[in-house]
PDB file of C-alpha atoms and ligand atoms in Angstrom:
ATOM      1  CA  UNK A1021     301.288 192.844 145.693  1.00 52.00           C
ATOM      2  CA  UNK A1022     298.788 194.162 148.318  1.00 70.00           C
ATOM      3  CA  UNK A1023     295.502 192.450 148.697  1.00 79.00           C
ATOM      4  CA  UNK A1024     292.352 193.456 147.552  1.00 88.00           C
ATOM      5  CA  UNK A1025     290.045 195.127 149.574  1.00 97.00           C
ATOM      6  CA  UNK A1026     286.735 193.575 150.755  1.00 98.00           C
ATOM      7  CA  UNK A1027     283.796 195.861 150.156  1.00 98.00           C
ATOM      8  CA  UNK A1028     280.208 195.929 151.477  1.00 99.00           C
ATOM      9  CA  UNK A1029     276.925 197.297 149.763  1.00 99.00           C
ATOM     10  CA  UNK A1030     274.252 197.546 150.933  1.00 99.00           C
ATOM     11  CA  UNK A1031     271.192 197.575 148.389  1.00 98.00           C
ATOM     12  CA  UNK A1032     273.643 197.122 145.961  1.00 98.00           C
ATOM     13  CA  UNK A1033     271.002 195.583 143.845  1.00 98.00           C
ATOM     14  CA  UNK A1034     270.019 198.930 142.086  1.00 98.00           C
ATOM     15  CA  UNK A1035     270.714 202.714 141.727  1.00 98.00           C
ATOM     16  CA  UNK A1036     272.928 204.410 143.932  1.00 98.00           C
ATOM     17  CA  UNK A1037     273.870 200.902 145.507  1.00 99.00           C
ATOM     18  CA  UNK A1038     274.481 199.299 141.972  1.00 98.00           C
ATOM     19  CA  UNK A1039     276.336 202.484 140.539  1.00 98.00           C
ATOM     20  CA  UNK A1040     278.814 201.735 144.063  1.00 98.00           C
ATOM     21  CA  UNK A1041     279.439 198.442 143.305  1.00 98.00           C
ATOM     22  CA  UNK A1042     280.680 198.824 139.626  1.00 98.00           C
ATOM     23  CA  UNK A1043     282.288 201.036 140.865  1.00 98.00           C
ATOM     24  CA  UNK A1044     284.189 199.816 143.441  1.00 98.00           C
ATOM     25  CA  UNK A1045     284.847 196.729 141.516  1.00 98.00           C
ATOM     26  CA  UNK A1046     286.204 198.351 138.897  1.00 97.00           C
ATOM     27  CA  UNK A1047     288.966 199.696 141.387  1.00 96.00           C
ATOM     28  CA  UNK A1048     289.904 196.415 142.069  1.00 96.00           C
ATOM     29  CA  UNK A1049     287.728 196.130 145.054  1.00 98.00           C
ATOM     30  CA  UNK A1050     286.385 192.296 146.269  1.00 98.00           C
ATOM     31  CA  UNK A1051     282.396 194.025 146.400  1.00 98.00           C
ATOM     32  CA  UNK A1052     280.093 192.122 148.484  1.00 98.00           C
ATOM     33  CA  UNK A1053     276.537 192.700 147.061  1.00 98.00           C
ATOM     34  CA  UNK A1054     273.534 192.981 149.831  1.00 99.00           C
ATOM     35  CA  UNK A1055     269.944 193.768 148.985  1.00 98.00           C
ATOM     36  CA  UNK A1056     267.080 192.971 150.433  1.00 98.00           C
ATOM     37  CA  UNK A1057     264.800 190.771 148.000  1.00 98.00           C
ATOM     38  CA  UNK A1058     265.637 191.432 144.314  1.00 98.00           C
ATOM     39  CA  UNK A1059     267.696 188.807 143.740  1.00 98.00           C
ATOM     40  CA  UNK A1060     267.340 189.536 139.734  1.00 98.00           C
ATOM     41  CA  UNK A1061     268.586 192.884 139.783  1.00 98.00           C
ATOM     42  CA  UNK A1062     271.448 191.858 142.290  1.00 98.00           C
ATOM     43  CA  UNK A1063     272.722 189.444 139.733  1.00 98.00           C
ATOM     44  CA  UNK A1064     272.641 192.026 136.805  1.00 98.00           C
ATOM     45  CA  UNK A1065     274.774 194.299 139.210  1.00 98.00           C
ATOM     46  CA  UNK A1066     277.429 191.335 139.718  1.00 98.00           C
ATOM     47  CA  UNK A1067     277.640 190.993 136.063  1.00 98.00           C
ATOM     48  CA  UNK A1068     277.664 194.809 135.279  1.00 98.00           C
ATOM     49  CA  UNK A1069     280.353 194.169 137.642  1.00 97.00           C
ATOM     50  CA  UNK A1070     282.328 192.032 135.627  1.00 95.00           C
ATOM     51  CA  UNK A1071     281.431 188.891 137.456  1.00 92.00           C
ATOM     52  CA  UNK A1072     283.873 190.164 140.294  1.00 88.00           C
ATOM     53  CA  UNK A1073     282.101 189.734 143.571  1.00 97.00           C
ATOM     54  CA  UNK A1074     279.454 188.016 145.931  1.00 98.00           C
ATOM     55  CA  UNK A1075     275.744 188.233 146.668  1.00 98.00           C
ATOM     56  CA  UNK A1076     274.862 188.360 150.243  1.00 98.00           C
ATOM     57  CA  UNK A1077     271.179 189.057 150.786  1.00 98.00           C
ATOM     58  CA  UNK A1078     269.556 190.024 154.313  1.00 98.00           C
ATOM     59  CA  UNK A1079     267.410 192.673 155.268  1.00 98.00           C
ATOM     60  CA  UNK A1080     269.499 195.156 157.417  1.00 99.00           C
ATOM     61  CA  UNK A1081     266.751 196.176 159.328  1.00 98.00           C
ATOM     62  CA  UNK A1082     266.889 192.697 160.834  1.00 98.00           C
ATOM     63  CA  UNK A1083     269.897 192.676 163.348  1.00 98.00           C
ATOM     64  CA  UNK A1084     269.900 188.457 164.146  1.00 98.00           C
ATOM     65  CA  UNK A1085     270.115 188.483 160.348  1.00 98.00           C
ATOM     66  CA  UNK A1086     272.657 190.578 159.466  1.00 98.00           C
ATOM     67  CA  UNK A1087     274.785 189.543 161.997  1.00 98.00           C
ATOM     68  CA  UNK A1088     274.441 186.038 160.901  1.00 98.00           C
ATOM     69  CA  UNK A1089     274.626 186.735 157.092  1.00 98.00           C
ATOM     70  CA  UNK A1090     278.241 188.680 158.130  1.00 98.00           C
ATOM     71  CA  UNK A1091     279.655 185.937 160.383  1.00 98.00           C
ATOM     72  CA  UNK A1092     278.652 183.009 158.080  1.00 98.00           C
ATOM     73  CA  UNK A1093     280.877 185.501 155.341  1.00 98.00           C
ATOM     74  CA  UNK A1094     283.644 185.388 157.710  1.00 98.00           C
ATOM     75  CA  UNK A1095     283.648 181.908 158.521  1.00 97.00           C
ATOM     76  CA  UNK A1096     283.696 181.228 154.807  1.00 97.00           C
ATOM     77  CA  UNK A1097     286.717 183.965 154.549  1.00 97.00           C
ATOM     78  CA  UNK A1098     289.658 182.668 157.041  1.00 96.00           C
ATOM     79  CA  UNK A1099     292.215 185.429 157.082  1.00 96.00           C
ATOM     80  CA  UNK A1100     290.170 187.955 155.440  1.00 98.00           C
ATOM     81  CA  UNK A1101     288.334 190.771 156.484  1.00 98.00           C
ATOM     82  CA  UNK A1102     285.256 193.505 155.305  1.00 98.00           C
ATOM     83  CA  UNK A1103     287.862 196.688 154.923  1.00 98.00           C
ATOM     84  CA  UNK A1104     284.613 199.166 153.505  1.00 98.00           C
ATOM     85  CA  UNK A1105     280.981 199.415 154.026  1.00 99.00           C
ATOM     86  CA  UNK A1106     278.671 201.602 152.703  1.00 99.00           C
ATOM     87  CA  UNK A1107     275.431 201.838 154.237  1.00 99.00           C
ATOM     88  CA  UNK A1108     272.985 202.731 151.177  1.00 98.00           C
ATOM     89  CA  UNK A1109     269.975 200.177 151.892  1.00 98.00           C
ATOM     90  CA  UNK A1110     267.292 202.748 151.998  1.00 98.00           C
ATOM     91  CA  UNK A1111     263.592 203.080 151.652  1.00 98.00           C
ATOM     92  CA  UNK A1112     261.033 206.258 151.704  1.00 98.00           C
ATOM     93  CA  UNK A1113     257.234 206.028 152.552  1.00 98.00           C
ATOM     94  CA  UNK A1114     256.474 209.976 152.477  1.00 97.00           C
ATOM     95  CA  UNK A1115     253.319 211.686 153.919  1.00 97.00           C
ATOM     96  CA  UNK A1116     252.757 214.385 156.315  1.00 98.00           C
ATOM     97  CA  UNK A1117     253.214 213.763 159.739  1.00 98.00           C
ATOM     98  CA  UNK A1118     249.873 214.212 161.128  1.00 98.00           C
ATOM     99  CA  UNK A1119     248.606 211.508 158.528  1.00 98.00           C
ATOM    100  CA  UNK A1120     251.958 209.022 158.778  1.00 98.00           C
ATOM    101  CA  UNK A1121     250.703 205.630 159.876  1.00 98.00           C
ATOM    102  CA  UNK A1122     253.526 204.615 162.622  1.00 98.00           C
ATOM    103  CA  UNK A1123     254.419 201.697 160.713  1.00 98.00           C
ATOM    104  CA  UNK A1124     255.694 204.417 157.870  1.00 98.00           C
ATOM    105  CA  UNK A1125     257.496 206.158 160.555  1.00 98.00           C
ATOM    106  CA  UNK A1126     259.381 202.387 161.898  1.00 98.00           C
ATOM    107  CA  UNK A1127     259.624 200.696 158.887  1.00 98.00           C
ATOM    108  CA  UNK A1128     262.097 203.988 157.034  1.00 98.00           C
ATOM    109  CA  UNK A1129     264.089 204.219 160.497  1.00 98.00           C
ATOM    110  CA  UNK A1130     264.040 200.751 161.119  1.00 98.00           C
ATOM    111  CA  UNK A1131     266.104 200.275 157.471  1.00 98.00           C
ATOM    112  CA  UNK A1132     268.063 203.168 157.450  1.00 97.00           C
ATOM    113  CA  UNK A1133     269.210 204.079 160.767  1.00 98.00           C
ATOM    114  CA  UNK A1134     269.317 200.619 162.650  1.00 99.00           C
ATOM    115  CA  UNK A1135     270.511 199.081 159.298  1.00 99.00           C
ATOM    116  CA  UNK A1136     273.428 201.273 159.790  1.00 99.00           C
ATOM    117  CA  UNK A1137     273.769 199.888 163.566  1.00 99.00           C
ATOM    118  CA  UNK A1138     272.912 196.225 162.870  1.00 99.00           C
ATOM    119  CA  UNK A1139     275.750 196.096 159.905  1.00 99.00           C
ATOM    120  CA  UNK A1140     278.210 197.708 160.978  1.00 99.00           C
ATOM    121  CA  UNK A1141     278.792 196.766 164.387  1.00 98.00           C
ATOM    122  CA  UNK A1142     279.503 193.851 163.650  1.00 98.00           C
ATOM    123  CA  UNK A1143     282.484 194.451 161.330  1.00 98.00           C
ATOM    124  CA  UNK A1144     283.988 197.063 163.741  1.00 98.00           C
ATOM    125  CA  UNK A1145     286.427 194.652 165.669  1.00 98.00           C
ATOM    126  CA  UNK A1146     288.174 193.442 162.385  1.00 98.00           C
ATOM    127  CA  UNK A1147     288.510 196.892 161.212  1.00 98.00           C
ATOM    128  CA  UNK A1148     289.998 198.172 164.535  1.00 98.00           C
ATOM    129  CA  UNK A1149     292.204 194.996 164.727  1.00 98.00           C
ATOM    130  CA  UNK A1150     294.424 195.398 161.478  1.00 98.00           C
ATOM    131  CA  UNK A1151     294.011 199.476 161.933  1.00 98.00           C
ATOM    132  CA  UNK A1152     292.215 200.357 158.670  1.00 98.00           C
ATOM    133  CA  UNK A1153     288.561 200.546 157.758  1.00 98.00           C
ATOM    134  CA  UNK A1154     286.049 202.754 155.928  1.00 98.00           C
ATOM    135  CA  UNK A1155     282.661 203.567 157.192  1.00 99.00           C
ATOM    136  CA  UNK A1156     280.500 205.267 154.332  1.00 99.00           C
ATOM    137  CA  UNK A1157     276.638 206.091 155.481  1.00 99.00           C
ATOM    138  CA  UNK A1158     274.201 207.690 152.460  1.00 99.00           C
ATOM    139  CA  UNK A1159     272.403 210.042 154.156  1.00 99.00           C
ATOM    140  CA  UNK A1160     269.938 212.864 151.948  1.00 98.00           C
ATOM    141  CA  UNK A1161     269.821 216.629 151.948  1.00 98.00           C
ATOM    142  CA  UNK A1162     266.575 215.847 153.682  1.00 98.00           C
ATOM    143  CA  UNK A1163     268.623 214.326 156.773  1.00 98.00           C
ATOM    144  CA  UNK A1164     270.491 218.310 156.809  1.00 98.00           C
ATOM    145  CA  UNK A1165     267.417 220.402 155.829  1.00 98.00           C
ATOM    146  CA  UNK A1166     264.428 218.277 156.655  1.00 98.00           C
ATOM    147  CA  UNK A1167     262.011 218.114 154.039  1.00 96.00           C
ATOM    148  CA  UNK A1168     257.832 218.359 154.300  1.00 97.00           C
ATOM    149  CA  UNK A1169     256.451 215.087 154.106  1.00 98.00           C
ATOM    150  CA  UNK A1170     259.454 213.422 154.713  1.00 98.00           C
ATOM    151  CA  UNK A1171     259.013 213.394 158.850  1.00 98.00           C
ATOM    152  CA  UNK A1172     260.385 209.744 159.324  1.00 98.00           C
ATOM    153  CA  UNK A1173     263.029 209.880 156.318  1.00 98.00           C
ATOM    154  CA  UNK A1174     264.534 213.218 157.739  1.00 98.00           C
ATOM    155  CA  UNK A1175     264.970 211.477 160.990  1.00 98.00           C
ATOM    156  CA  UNK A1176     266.742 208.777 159.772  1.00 98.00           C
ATOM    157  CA  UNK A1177     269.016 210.423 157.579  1.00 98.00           C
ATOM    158  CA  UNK A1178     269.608 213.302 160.459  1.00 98.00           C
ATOM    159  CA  UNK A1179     269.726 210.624 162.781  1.00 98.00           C
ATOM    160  CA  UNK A1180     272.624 208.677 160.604  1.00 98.00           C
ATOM    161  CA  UNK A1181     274.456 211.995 160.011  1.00 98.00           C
ATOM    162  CA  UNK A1182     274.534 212.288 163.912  1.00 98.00           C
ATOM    163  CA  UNK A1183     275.768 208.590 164.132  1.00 99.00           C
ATOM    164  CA  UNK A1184     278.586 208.531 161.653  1.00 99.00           C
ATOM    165  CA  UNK A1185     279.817 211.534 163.765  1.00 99.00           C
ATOM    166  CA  UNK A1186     279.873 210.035 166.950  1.00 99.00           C
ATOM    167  CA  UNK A1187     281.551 207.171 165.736  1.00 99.00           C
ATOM    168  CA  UNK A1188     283.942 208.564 163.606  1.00 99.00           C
ATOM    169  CA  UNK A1189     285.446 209.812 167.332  1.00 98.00           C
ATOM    170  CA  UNK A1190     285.379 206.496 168.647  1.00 98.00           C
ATOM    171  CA  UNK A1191     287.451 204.733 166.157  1.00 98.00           C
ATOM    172  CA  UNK A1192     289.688 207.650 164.894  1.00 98.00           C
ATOM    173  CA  UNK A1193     293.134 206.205 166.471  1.00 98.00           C
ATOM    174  CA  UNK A1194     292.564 203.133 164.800  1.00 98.00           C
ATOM    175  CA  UNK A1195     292.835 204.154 161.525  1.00 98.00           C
ATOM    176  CA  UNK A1196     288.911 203.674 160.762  1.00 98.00           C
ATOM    177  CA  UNK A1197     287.276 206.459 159.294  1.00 99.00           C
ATOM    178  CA  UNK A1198     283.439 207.473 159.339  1.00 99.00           C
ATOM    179  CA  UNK A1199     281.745 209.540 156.167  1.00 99.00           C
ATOM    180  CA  UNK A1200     278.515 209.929 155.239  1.00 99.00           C
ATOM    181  CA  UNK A1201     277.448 211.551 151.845  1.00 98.00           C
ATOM    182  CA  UNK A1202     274.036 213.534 151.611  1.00 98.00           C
ATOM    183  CA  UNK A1203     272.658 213.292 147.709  1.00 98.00           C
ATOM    184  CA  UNK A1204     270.074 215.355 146.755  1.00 98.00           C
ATOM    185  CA  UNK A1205     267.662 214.131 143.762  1.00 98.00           C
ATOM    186  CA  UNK A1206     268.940 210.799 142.168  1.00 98.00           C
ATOM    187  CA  UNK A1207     267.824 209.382 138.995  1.00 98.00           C
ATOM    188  CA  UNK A1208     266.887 205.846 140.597  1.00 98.00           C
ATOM    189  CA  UNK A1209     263.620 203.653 141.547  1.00 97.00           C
ATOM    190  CA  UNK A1210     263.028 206.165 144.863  1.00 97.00           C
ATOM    191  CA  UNK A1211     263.023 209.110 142.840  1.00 97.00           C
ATOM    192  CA  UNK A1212     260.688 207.789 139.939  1.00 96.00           C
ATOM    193  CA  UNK A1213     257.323 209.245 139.541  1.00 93.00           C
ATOM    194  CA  UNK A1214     258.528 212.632 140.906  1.00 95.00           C
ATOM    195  CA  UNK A1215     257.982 215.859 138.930  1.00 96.00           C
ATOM    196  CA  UNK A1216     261.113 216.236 137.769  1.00 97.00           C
ATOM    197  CA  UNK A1217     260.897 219.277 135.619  1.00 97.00           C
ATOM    198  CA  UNK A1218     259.278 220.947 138.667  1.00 97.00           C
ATOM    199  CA  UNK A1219     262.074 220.078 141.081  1.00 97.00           C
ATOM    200  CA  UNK A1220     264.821 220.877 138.806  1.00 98.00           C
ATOM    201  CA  UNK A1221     263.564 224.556 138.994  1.00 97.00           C
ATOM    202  CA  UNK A1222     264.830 224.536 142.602  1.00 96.00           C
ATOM    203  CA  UNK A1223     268.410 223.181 141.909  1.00 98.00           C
ATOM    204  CA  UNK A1224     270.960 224.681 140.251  1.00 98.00           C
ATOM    205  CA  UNK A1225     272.613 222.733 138.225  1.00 98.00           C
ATOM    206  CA  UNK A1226     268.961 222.317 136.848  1.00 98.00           C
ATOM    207  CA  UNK A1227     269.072 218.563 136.751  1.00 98.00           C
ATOM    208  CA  UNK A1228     268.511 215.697 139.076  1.00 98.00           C
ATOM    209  CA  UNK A1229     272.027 213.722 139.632  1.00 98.00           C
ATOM    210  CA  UNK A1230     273.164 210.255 138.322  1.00 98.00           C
ATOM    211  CA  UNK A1231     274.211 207.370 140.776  1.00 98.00           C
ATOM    212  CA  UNK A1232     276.953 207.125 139.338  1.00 98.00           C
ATOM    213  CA  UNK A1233     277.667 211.193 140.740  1.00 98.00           C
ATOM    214  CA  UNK A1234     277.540 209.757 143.948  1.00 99.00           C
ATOM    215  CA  UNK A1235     279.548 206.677 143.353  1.00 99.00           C
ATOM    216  CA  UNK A1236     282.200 208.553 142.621  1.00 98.00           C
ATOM    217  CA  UNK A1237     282.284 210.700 146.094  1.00 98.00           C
ATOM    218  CA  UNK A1238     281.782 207.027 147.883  1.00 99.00           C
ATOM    219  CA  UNK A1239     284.875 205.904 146.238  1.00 98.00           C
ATOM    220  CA  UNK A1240     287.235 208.614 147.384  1.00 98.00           C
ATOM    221  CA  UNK A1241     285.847 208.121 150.819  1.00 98.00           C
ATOM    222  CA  UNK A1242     286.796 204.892 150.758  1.00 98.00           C
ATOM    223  CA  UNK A1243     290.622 205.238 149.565  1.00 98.00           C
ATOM    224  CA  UNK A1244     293.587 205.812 151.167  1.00 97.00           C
ATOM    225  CA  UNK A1245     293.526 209.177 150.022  1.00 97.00           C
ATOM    226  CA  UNK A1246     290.781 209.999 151.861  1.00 98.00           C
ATOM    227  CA  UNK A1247     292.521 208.768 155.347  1.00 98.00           C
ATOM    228  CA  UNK A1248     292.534 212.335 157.640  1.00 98.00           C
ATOM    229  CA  UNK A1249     288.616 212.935 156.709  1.00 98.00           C
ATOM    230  CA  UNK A1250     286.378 211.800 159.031  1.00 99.00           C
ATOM    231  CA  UNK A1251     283.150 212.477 160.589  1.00 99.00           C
ATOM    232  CA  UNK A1252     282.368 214.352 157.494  1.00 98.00           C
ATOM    233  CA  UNK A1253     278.934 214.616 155.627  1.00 98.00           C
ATOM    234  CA  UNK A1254     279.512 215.537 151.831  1.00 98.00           C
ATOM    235  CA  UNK A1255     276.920 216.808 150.055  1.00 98.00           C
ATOM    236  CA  UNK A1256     275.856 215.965 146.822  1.00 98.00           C
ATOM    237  CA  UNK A1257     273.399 218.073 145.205  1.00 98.00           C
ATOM    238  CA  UNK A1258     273.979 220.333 142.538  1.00 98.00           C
ATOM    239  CA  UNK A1259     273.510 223.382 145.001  1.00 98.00           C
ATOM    240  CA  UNK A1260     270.477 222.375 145.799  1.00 97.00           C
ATOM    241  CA  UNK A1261     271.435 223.210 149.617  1.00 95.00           C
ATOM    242  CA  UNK A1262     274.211 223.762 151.307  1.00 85.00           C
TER     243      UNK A1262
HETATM  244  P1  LIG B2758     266.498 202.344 145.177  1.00 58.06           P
HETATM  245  O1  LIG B2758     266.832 202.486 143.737  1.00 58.06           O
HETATM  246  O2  LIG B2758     265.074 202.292 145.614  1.00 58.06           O
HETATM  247  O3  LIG B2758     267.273 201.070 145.753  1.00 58.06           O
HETATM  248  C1  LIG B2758     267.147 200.715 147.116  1.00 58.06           C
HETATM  249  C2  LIG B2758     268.106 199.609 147.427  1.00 58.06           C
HETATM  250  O4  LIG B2758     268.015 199.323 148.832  1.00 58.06           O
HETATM  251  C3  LIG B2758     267.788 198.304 146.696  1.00 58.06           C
HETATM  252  O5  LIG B2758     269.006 197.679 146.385  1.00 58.06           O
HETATM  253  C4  LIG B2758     267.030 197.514 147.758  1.00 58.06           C
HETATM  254  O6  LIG B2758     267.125 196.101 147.598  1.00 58.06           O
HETATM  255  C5  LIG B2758     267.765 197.936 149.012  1.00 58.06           C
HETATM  256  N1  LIG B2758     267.003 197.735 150.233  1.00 58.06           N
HETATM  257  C6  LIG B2758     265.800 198.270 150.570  1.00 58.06           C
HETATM  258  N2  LIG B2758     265.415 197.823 151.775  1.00 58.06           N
HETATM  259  C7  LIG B2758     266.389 196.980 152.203  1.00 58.06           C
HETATM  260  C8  LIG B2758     266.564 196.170 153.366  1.00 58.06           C
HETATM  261  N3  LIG B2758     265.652 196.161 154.345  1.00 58.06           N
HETATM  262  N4  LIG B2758     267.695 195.409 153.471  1.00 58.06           N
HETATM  263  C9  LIG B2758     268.615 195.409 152.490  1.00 58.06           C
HETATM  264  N5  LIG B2758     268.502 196.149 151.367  1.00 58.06           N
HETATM  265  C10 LIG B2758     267.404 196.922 151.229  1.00 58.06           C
HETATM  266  O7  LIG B2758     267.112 203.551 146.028  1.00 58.06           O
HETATM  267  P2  LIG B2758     268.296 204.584 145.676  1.00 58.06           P
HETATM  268  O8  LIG B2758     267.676 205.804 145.131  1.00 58.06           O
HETATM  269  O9  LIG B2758     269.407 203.907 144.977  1.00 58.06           O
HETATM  270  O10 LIG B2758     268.742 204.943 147.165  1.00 58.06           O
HETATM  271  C11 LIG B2758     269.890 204.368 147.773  1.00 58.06           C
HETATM  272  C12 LIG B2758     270.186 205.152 149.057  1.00 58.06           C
HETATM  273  O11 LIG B2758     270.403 206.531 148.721  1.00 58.06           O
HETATM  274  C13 LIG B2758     269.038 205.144 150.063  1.00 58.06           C
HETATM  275  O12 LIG B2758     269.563 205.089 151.366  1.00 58.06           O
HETATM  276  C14 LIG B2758     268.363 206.477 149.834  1.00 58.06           C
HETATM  277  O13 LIG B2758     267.686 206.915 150.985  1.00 58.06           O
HETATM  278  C15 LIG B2758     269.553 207.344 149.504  1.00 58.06           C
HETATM  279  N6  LIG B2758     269.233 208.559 148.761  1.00 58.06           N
HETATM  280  C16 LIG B2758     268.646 208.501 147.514  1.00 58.06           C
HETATM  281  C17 LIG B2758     268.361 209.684 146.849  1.00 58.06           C
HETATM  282  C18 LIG B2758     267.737 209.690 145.483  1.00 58.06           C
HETATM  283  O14 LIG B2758     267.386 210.799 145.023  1.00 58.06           O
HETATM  284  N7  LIG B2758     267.597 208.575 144.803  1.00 58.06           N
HETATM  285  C19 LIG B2758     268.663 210.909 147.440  1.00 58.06           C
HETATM  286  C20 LIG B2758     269.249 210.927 148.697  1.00 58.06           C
HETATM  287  C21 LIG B2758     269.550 209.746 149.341  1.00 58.06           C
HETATM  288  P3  LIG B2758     266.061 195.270 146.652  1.00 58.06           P
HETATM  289  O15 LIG B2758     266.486 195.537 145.231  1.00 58.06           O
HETATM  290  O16 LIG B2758     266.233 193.844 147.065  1.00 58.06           O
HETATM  291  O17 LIG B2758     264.704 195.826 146.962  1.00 58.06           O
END
């Protein structure tokens, strides 16, 4: 019988992240939970889960700490190795650029972008060594279209688009591939307090999406069926843009 899969989410804790997790667990997955403080809502997510999995908080914007967090896990793993990683950890702080105080604008890339770079470096050589490994990056239609008030976010998520295509080169031949999938509006914490019946005027499906939409694309990604796509951004949206 082949061995399960090692997975890695981060802010797995809630929405999107959370929705991956069950997720991936329930495809037999071994799903690593990160998040960043909520250790609450982490442990609901392990037992939505099924009890099937680990918690392993850092903050990813913190590259001593991730890179600790992921080598204490493989210490405490002989003979195993993280096979996925999705890259969801994600925060917004919107307001227009000529108003964005630069912590706003280092705090969203610090998390997003360099979270992408601090965790997944790290768990590169394993992948490359026993030739298979999925890469999954959430970016955001804003990352593709840039959105007003949304200067640092766009960056990020543009920036991470850029990223997960450049890599996706690099480790091609060793059987790793590199996605990133670009959600529009999400029914989660980020996206509470937004008008919603004003925004759903501009998409058309006429609705904002449900995590577990998204969790859905993430999982393909990460199968074996998904092996000959890489460096691909898959948008999920309802039409929103395109
Ligand atoms: P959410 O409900 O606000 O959840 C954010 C998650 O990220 C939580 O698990 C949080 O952990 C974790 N997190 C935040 N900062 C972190 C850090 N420094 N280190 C580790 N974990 C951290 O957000 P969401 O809507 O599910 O968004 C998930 C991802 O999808 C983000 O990358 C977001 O940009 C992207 N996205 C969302 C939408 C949307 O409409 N919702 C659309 C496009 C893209 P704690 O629980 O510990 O705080």
């Amino acid at each position: 019988m082949e061995k399960k899969k090692y997975a890695l989410v981060t802010g797995g804790s809630r929405g999107i992240g959370r929705a991956i997790c069950i997720r991936l667990a329930h495809e037999g997955y071994q799903v690593i939970i990160n998040y960043a403080s909520n250790e609450a809502a982490a442990r609901e997510t392990l037992e939505l889960m099924g009890g099937q999995g680990e918690l392993l908080p850092f903050d990813v914007s913190d590259a001593d700490a991730a890179k600790q967090a992921l080598t204490d896990w493989q210490a405490a793993h002989p003979g195993e190795y993280i096979a996925v990683v999705v890259n969801n950890a994600g925060i917004r702080q919107d307001s227009v650029m000529a108003l964005m105080p630069v912590s706003n604008w280092h705090r969203v890339l610090d998390i997003s972008l360099s979270g992408f770079f601090n965790v997944t470096q790290p768990l590169l050589p394993a992948m490359q060594l026993r030739k298979f490994g999925r890469i999954i990056n959430m970016a955001s239609v804003s990352g593709l279209k840039g959105l007003p008030g949304q200067a640092n976010y766009s960056a990020a998520k543009g920036g991470l688009i850029a990223a997960t295509k450049a890599l996706a080169q690099e480790v091609a031949r060793r059987g790793v591939t590199v996605n990133a999938v670009a959600p529009g509006f999400i029914k989660t914490d980020m996206t509470e307090g937004l008008d919603e019946a004003a925004l759903c005027k501009q998409i058309p499906a006429n609705r904002f999406g449900r995590p577990e939409e998204v969790a859905a694309a993430v999982a393909f990604l990460a199968s074996e069926d998904a092996s000959y796509i890489t460096g691909s951004t898959i948008s999920i949206n309802g039409g929103l843009y395109t």
